[in-house]
Short mmCIF file of C-alpha atoms in Angstrom, two decimals:
data_model
loop_
_atom_site.label_atom_id
_atom_site.label_comp_id
_atom_site.label_asym_id
_atom_site.label_seq_id
_atom_site.Cartn_x
_atom_site.Cartn_y
_atom_site.Cartn_z
CA UNK T 448 5.06 -44.96 58.94
CA UNK T 449 3.60 -48.16 60.07
CA UNK T 450 1.46 -50.14 57.22
CA UNK T 451 1.02 -53.50 58.69
CA UNK T 452 -2.32 -54.21 58.45
CA UNK T 453 -4.36 -54.66 61.88
CA UNK T 454 -5.82 -57.68 63.15
CA UNK T 455 -9.33 -55.49 62.50
CA UNK T 456 -8.50 -54.37 59.08
CA UNK T 457 -7.63 -57.83 58.13
CA UNK T 458 -11.07 -59.17 58.97
CA UNK T 459 -12.26 -56.33 56.89
CA UNK T 460 -10.73 -57.13 53.87
CA UNK T 461 -11.84 -60.81 54.33
CA UNK T 462 -15.35 -60.10 54.60
CA UNK T 463 -15.03 -58.18 51.35
CA UNK T 464 -12.85 -60.77 49.44
CA UNK T 465 -16.12 -63.68 50.68
CA UNK T 466 -18.83 -60.74 49.62
CA UNK T 467 -16.92 -60.46 46.29
CA UNK T 468 -16.54 -64.34 45.48
CA UNK T 469 -20.10 -64.97 46.32
CA UNK T 470 -22.33 -61.66 44.99
CA UNK T 471 -20.04 -60.79 42.39
CA UNK T 472 -17.66 -63.19 40.49
CA UNK T 473 -20.41 -65.46 39.24
CA UNK T 474 -21.58 -62.41 37.30
CA UNK T 475 -18.99 -60.59 36.33
CA UNK T 476 -19.23 -61.00 32.12
CA UNK T 477 -23.17 -61.48 32.27
CA UNK T 478 -22.99 -57.29 33.77
CA UNK T 479 -20.58 -56.61 31.51
CA UNK T 480 -21.58 -57.68 28.50
CA UNK T 481 -25.07 -56.20 29.19
CA UNK T 482 -23.45 -53.14 30.42
CA UNK T 483 -25.80 -54.20 33.53
CA UNK T 484 -25.48 -51.92 36.71
CA UNK T 485 -26.15 -54.10 39.40
CA UNK T 486 -28.33 -52.57 41.80
CA UNK T 487 -29.62 -54.86 43.54
CA UNK T 488 -25.25 -55.61 44.59
CA UNK T 489 -24.80 -52.47 46.01
CA UNK T 490 -28.18 -52.37 47.89
CA UNK T 491 -26.26 -55.63 49.66
CA UNK T 492 -22.83 -53.53 50.17
CA UNK T 493 -24.54 -51.07 52.28
CA UNK T 494 -25.67 -53.71 54.10
CA UNK T 495 -21.68 -54.51 54.73
CA UNK T 496 -20.99 -50.96 55.33
CA UNK T 497 -19.18 -50.48 51.64
CA UNK T 498 -21.64 -47.70 50.70
CA UNK T 499 -20.47 -45.72 53.81
CA UNK T 500 -16.81 -47.16 54.47
CA UNK T 501 -15.64 -43.11 55.82
CA UNK T 502 -18.90 -42.13 57.11
CA UNK T 503 -19.25 -41.98 60.96
CA UNK T 504 -21.44 -44.09 62.62
CA UNK T 505 -23.71 -41.27 63.67
CA UNK T 506 -24.86 -40.62 60.10
CA UNK T 507 -24.97 -45.07 59.88
CA UNK T 508 -21.88 -45.48 58.25
CA UNK T 509 -19.08 -47.88 58.82
CA UNK T 510 -16.78 -44.90 60.97
CA UNK T 511 -13.29 -46.78 59.55
CA UNK T 512 -10.30 -44.67 57.66
CA UNK T 513 -8.83 -44.41 54.42
CA UNK T 514 -6.52 -47.65 54.98
CA UNK T 515 -10.39 -50.28 55.32
CA UNK T 516 -11.47 -47.73 52.22
CA UNK T 517 -7.94 -48.76 50.02
CA UNK T 518 -8.46 -52.74 51.39
CA UNK T 519 -11.85 -52.83 50.55
CA UNK T 520 -11.72 -51.26 47.08
CA UNK T 521 -8.59 -53.18 46.34
CA UNK T 522 -10.88 -56.25 47.65
CA UNK T 523 -13.64 -55.45 45.09
CA UNK T 524 -11.69 -54.37 42.03
CA UNK T 525 -9.62 -57.83 42.24
CA UNK T 526 -12.79 -59.27 41.39
CA UNK T 527 -14.86 -56.32 39.06
CA UNK T 528 -13.28 -52.88 38.38
CA UNK T 529 -16.65 -51.90 37.20
CA UNK T 530 -18.37 -52.38 40.99
CA UNK T 531 -15.10 -50.89 42.49
CA UNK T 532 -15.19 -47.96 40.84
CA UNK T 533 -19.11 -47.29 41.06
CA UNK T 534 -18.22 -48.10 44.98
CA UNK T 535 -15.12 -45.71 44.94
CA UNK T 536 -16.87 -42.81 43.15
CA UNK T 537 -20.51 -42.96 45.79
CA UNK T 538 -17.68 -42.73 48.87
CA UNK T 539 -15.54 -40.45 47.77
CA UNK T 540 -17.45 -38.09 45.31
CA UNK T 541 -21.20 -37.40 46.60
CA UNK T 542 -20.82 -39.14 49.95
CA UNK T 543 -17.36 -37.69 50.55
CA UNK T 544 -18.89 -34.56 49.44
CA UNK T 545 -21.39 -33.91 51.27
CA UNK T 546 -19.64 -35.80 54.80
CA UNK T 547 -17.01 -32.76 53.86
CA UNK T 548 -18.69 -29.66 53.25
CA UNK T 549 -22.11 -29.81 54.37
CA UNK T 550 -23.86 -28.42 57.35
CA UNK T 551 -25.34 -30.84 60.34
CA UNK T 552 -29.07 -31.12 59.05
CA UNK T 553 -27.47 -31.85 55.71
CA UNK T 554 -25.74 -34.59 56.59
CA UNK T 555 -28.25 -36.06 58.74
CA UNK T 556 -30.79 -35.74 55.63
CA UNK T 557 -28.59 -37.26 53.00
CA UNK T 558 -25.39 -39.56 54.79
CA UNK T 559 -28.11 -42.10 56.46
CA UNK T 560 -29.53 -43.06 52.95
CA UNK T 561 -26.58 -42.72 51.42
CA UNK T 562 -23.85 -45.11 53.67
CA UNK T 563 -26.98 -47.67 53.53
CA UNK T 564 -26.53 -47.83 50.21
CA UNK T 565 -30.85 -47.28 50.57
CA UNK T 566 -29.37 -44.34 48.05
CA UNK T 567 -26.46 -44.28 44.86
CA UNK T 568 -24.87 -41.25 44.73
CA UNK T 569 -23.90 -39.18 41.91
CA UNK T 570 -21.28 -35.74 41.55
CA UNK T 571 -21.77 -33.79 38.44
CA UNK T 572 -18.42 -31.57 37.15
CA UNK T 573 -17.49 -32.94 34.42
CA UNK T 574 -19.11 -31.29 31.06
CA UNK T 575 -18.76 -31.93 27.12
CA UNK T 576 -16.51 -29.92 26.86
CA UNK T 577 -15.12 -28.82 29.94
CA UNK T 578 -13.09 -32.03 31.35
CA UNK T 579 -9.99 -30.79 33.06
CA UNK T 580 -10.38 -27.04 32.50
CA UNK T 581 -13.40 -27.05 34.98
CA UNK T 582 -13.71 -23.10 35.40
CA UNK T 583 -14.90 -22.87 31.87
CA UNK T 584 -18.00 -24.84 32.41
CA UNK T 585 -21.50 -23.60 30.94
CA UNK T 586 -23.74 -25.40 33.56
CA UNK T 587 -25.10 -21.98 35.43
CA UNK T 588 -27.12 -21.38 38.29
CA UNK T 589 -28.85 -18.07 39.17
CA UNK T 590 -30.89 -17.11 41.98
CA UNK T 591 -34.34 -16.63 42.16
CA UNK T 592 -35.32 -15.94 45.74
CA UNK T 593 -35.02 -18.73 48.12
CA UNK T 594 -34.29 -20.79 45.35
CA UNK T 595 -31.51 -21.30 42.70
CA UNK T 596 -32.19 -22.13 39.07
CA UNK T 597 -29.44 -24.72 37.11
CA UNK T 598 -29.47 -24.67 33.42
CA UNK T 599 -26.66 -27.06 31.47
CA UNK T 600 -25.51 -30.78 31.68
CA UNK T 601 -22.99 -32.80 33.37
CA UNK T 602 -20.88 -35.83 31.32
CA UNK T 603 -19.18 -38.78 32.35
CA UNK T 604 -21.27 -39.39 35.62
CA UNK T 605 -20.98 -42.08 37.38
CA UNK T 606 -24.57 -43.21 38.29
CA UNK T 607 -25.56 -40.13 36.44
CA UNK T 608 -28.72 -42.49 35.26
CA UNK T 609 -29.62 -44.12 38.92
CA UNK T 610 -27.73 -41.98 41.14
CA UNK T 611 -30.87 -40.98 43.62
CA UNK T 612 -28.99 -37.46 44.99
CA UNK T 613 -26.30 -35.73 42.83
CA UNK T 614 -23.48 -33.59 44.23
CA UNK T 615 -23.54 -30.90 40.89
CA UNK T 616 -21.08 -28.12 40.40
CA UNK T 617 -22.37 -25.19 38.94
CA UNK T 618 -21.22 -21.79 37.39
CA UNK T 619 -22.42 -19.17 39.84
CA UNK T 620 -19.82 -16.62 38.96
CA UNK T 621 -17.86 -15.23 36.07
CA UNK T 622 -16.06 -17.59 33.46
CA UNK T 623 -12.75 -18.24 34.83
CA UNK T 624 -13.36 -17.09 38.85
CA UNK T 625 -12.37 -19.98 41.36
CA UNK T 626 -14.73 -18.46 43.41
CA UNK T 627 -17.70 -18.51 41.01
CA UNK T 628 -18.60 -21.97 41.03
CA UNK T 629 -20.77 -23.53 43.72
CA UNK T 630 -21.90 -26.92 44.89
CA UNK T 631 -25.70 -27.91 44.80
CA UNK T 632 -27.17 -31.55 45.85
CA UNK T 633 -29.86 -32.66 43.80
CA UNK T 634 -32.36 -35.48 44.29
CA UNK T 635 -33.58 -37.58 41.77
CA UNK T 636 -37.09 -36.30 40.74
CA UNK T 637 -36.85 -32.52 40.88
CA UNK T 638 -38.68 -31.03 38.36
CA UNK T 639 -36.03 -29.98 35.48
CA UNK T 640 -33.52 -32.92 35.96
CA UNK T 641 -32.80 -35.89 34.09
CA UNK T 642 -30.40 -38.02 32.51
CA UNK T 643 -29.57 -38.10 29.20
CA UNK T 644 -27.31 -40.47 26.98
CA UNK T 645 -25.65 -43.06 28.74
CA UNK T 646 -22.10 -44.17 27.41
CA UNK T 647 -21.19 -47.20 25.72
CA UNK T 648 -17.76 -47.57 27.04
CA UNK T 649 -14.50 -49.88 26.29
CA UNK T 650 -14.46 -51.28 30.06
CA UNK T 651 -16.18 -50.69 33.17
CA UNK T 652 -19.06 -51.26 31.51
CA UNK T 653 -21.29 -52.41 34.66
CA UNK T 654 -20.34 -48.80 36.07
CA UNK T 655 -22.82 -46.74 34.51
CA UNK T 656 -21.31 -43.49 33.15
CA UNK T 657 -24.24 -41.10 31.77
CA UNK T 658 -25.15 -37.40 31.01
CA UNK T 659 -27.27 -35.51 33.48
CA UNK T 660 -29.44 -32.47 31.91
CA UNK T 661 -30.84 -29.40 33.88
CA UNK T 662 -33.55 -27.09 32.28
CA UNK T 663 -34.90 -24.98 34.92
CA UNK T 664 -34.21 -27.32 37.60
CA UNK T 665 -35.22 -25.21 41.09
CA UNK T 666 -33.23 -26.05 44.06
CA UNK T 667 -33.61 -24.82 47.40
CA UNK T 668 -30.64 -22.31 48.73
CA UNK T 669 -30.68 -25.06 52.01
CA UNK T 670 -29.57 -27.25 49.41
CA UNK T 671 -25.85 -25.87 48.64
CA UNK T 672 -22.85 -27.45 50.45
CA UNK T 673 -20.96 -24.63 52.27
CA UNK T 674 -21.11 -21.35 50.79
CA UNK T 675 -21.97 -19.86 47.27
CA UNK T 676 -18.68 -19.80 45.22
CA UNK T 677 -16.89 -22.42 47.48
CA UNK T 678 -17.74 -25.20 45.09
CA UNK T 679 -14.47 -25.00 42.69
CA UNK T 680 -12.17 -25.20 45.92
CA UNK T 681 -14.05 -28.05 47.42
CA UNK T 682 -14.43 -29.74 44.48
CA UNK T 683 -10.08 -29.68 44.40
CA UNK T 684 -9.93 -30.99 47.64
CA UNK T 685 -13.02 -34.16 47.12
CA UNK T 686 -10.61 -35.21 44.45
CA UNK T 687 -7.48 -35.40 46.40
CA UNK T 688 -8.79 -38.23 48.86
CA UNK T 689 -10.91 -39.15 45.27
CA UNK T 690 -7.33 -39.79 43.20
CA UNK T 691 -6.65 -42.40 46.41
CA UNK T 692 -9.78 -44.36 45.67
CA UNK T 693 -8.92 -44.22 42.32
CA UNK T 694 -5.39 -45.86 42.62
CA UNK T 695 -6.52 -48.18 44.94
CA UNK T 696 -9.02 -49.33 42.17
CA UNK T 697 -5.95 -49.54 39.92
CA UNK T 698 -4.52 -51.57 42.86
CA UNK T 699 -7.11 -53.91 42.97
CA UNK T 700 -7.41 -54.14 38.92
CA UNK T 701 -3.28 -54.85 38.61
CA UNK T 702 -3.60 -57.50 41.47
CA UNK T 703 -6.30 -59.37 39.95
CA UNK T 704 -4.51 -59.33 36.63
CA UNK T 705 -1.57 -60.41 38.39
CA UNK T 706 -3.06 -63.37 40.58
CA UNK T 707 -4.81 -64.44 37.12
CA UNK T 708 -1.24 -64.33 35.41
CA UNK T 709 0.77 -66.54 38.20
CA UNK T 710 -2.03 -69.06 38.33
CA UNK T 711 -1.73 -69.70 34.58
CA UNK T 712 1.99 -69.50 34.45
CA UNK T 713 1.98 -72.57 36.78
CA UNK T 714 -0.84 -74.27 35.02
CA UNK T 715 -0.16 -73.68 31.05
CA UNK T 716 2.49 -76.14 29.47
CA UNK T 717 4.08 -75.43 26.53
CA UNK T 718 7.87 -77.63 25.45
CA UNK T 719 6.92 -80.26 28.17
CA UNK T 720 6.84 -77.65 31.30
CA UNK T 721 5.12 -74.94 33.24
CA UNK T 722 5.88 -71.43 30.90
CA UNK T 723 6.18 -69.89 34.89
CA UNK T 724 9.82 -71.74 34.35
CA UNK T 725 10.84 -69.71 31.08
CA UNK T 726 12.98 -66.90 32.20
CA UNK T 727 10.89 -64.48 29.69
CA UNK T 728 7.37 -65.26 31.79
CA UNK T 729 9.44 -64.96 34.73
CA UNK T 730 11.00 -61.78 34.46
CA UNK T 731 7.52 -60.63 33.59
CA UNK T 732 5.96 -61.80 36.71
CA UNK T 733 9.27 -60.09 38.51
CA UNK T 734 8.24 -56.97 36.90
CA UNK T 735 4.42 -57.13 37.61
CA UNK T 736 5.33 -57.85 40.90
CA UNK T 737 7.84 -55.27 41.96
CA UNK T 738 5.28 -52.12 40.58
CA UNK T 739 2.20 -53.94 42.38
CA UNK T 740 4.04 -53.14 45.30
CA UNK T 741 5.51 -49.85 45.17
CA UNK T 742 1.71 -48.79 44.08
CA UNK T 743 0.96 -49.92 47.09
CA UNK T 744 3.18 -48.27 49.19
CA UNK T 745 1.93 -45.35 47.47
CA UNK T 746 -1.40 -45.29 48.45
CA UNK T 747 -0.76 -46.74 51.83
CA UNK T 748 1.45 -43.26 52.15
CA UNK T 749 -1.86 -41.13 50.78
CA UNK T 750 -4.07 -42.88 52.73
CA UNK T 751 -1.85 -42.38 56.32
CA UNK T 752 -1.42 -38.56 55.71
CA UNK T 753 -5.19 -38.48 54.97
CA UNK T 754 -6.09 -40.11 58.07
CA UNK T 755 -4.18 -37.87 59.87
CA UNK T 756 -5.97 -34.66 57.97
CA UNK T 757 -2.76 -33.08 56.79
CA UNK T 758 -2.44 -31.97 52.82
CA UNK T 759 -2.55 -34.81 50.58
CA UNK T 760 -2.42 -32.85 47.38
CA UNK T 761 1.12 -34.02 45.79
CA UNK T 762 0.70 -37.66 47.21
CA UNK T 763 -2.39 -38.53 45.84
CA UNK T 764 -1.37 -37.89 43.01
CA UNK T 765 1.55 -39.65 42.88
CA UNK T 766 -0.27 -42.35 43.76
CA UNK T 767 -3.03 -42.04 41.27
CA UNK T 768 -0.61 -41.41 38.86
CA UNK T 769 1.85 -44.48 39.22
CA UNK T 770 -0.80 -46.99 39.90
CA UNK T 771 -3.18 -46.14 36.96
CA UNK T 772 -0.43 -46.71 34.71
CA UNK T 773 1.10 -49.54 36.85
CA UNK T 774 -2.88 -51.31 36.66
CA UNK T 775 -2.62 -50.52 32.26
CA UNK T 776 0.96 -52.20 32.47
CA UNK T 777 0.40 -55.16 34.74
CA UNK T 778 -2.98 -55.66 32.80
CA UNK T 779 -1.21 -55.40 28.95
CA UNK T 780 1.54 -58.46 30.35
CA UNK T 781 -1.12 -60.83 31.87
CA UNK T 782 -2.78 -60.26 28.59
CA UNK T 783 0.50 -61.27 26.73
CA UNK T 784 1.23 -64.13 29.24
CA UNK T 785 -1.61 -65.73 28.23
CA UNK T 786 -1.20 -65.41 25.14
CA UNK T 787 -4.36 -65.78 22.47
CA UNK T 788 -6.59 -67.16 25.69
CA UNK T 789 -5.74 -63.93 27.07
CA UNK T 790 -7.59 -62.20 24.09
CA UNK T 791 -10.69 -64.19 24.42
CA UNK T 792 -13.28 -63.35 27.13
CA UNK T 793 -13.42 -66.65 28.49
CA UNK T 794 -10.26 -65.61 30.74
CA UNK T 795 -10.58 -62.81 33.01
CA UNK T 796 -7.17 -61.00 31.82
CA UNK T 797 -8.81 -59.42 28.68
CA UNK T 798 -11.61 -57.53 31.27
CA UNK T 799 -8.94 -56.21 33.73
CA UNK T 800 -7.27 -54.86 30.36
CA UNK T 801 -10.30 -53.09 29.06
CA UNK T 802 -10.98 -52.06 32.82
CA UNK T 803 -7.52 -50.55 33.33
CA UNK T 804 -7.39 -47.93 31.25
CA UNK T 805 -10.19 -45.57 32.44
CA UNK T 806 -8.09 -45.55 35.66
CA UNK T 807 -5.34 -43.21 33.41
CA UNK T 808 -7.98 -41.02 32.54
CA UNK T 809 -11.09 -40.62 35.70
CA UNK T 810 -10.61 -38.09 38.23
CA UNK T 811 -7.54 -36.57 36.26
CA UNK T 812 -5.76 -38.30 33.59
CA UNK T 813 -1.91 -39.44 34.08
CA UNK T 814 -1.06 -35.67 32.61
CA UNK T 815 -3.30 -33.43 35.00
CA UNK T 816 -1.45 -35.81 37.74
CA UNK T 817 1.72 -34.67 36.15
CA UNK T 818 0.82 -31.12 36.37
CA UNK T 819 -0.01 -31.58 39.91
CA UNK T 820 3.08 -33.00 41.11
CA UNK T 821 5.42 -30.34 39.03
CA UNK T 822 2.66 -27.14 40.32
CA UNK T 823 3.35 -28.77 44.35
CA UNK T 824 7.08 -29.31 43.91
CA UNK T 825 7.24 -26.16 42.10
CA UNK T 826 5.58 -24.10 44.66
#
């Protein structure tokens, strides 16, 4: 396995870094405090290809692979985890689902708008009482002629309010039937489709998380992705790729917290010298750096398998589980290195600390990742 970045990959990473310094870093805390979803920034991200990184050029995407995708998310999350999360959800979930399972007509209809940032995408699997236990979902779709009528609600949906289009998983068969769930594409403005409560969150506060409500929402059969009943199996495959993006998000947050810690440790003076000179701080930095390096290797391994079209279930779970826990560890240690200043909003590590925790929860908790890994190992 060769993971050394190519010249093109380095150029893309630098382009993203320059973009984040100009358009994201100056506004990070303003957006966080106001819980503002910065829609205009995502439109600008669309202009440079960040909203359709994996989408082929024929659908106006960047036509790149998972290494470039991972690098882009890392560079964004180093500055703002919230923007990185929204970017990952848009690319991996909504756009990724249509790309993977849409027919040619569906791809031509929706991908160009998503890939260019003209439209923001949402993906609806989770419900109030069915998080990991998705096969008990209560959102149902009933066939009515050449249409389907959706009733129910989806919770914890990234871009549930501002998304222009959503891929929605609804039950079309019996409860607990893995062949009884179907994926529908629902456009904003469709009668019966509306936004519900927007969540007030600990972290990731400028990445919008909201409820989506469906009340007799009529969707044409032509909006079904794949076959009726294939939705759950599709979702599990989408989550395999999505977990790589959350791992990359975790890595970016960890790197951002680590960068800030190294800079602070060199500048902060105590007892007549920089605190970086003290073994207690040096050992913290060594542990942080080692765990970050291990996370990155797991992520790149999973990305390599994904690029080659191989099964990635176990490797993406490895990467997501480990990298997310490392993000929490590194950001916690970062706050400790900053001491009292780390507990204030005047320094960046308190936000990395708050943002990191979502990484151990979203797209499958750490406990679910361990369950996935164990089942794969014992097959």
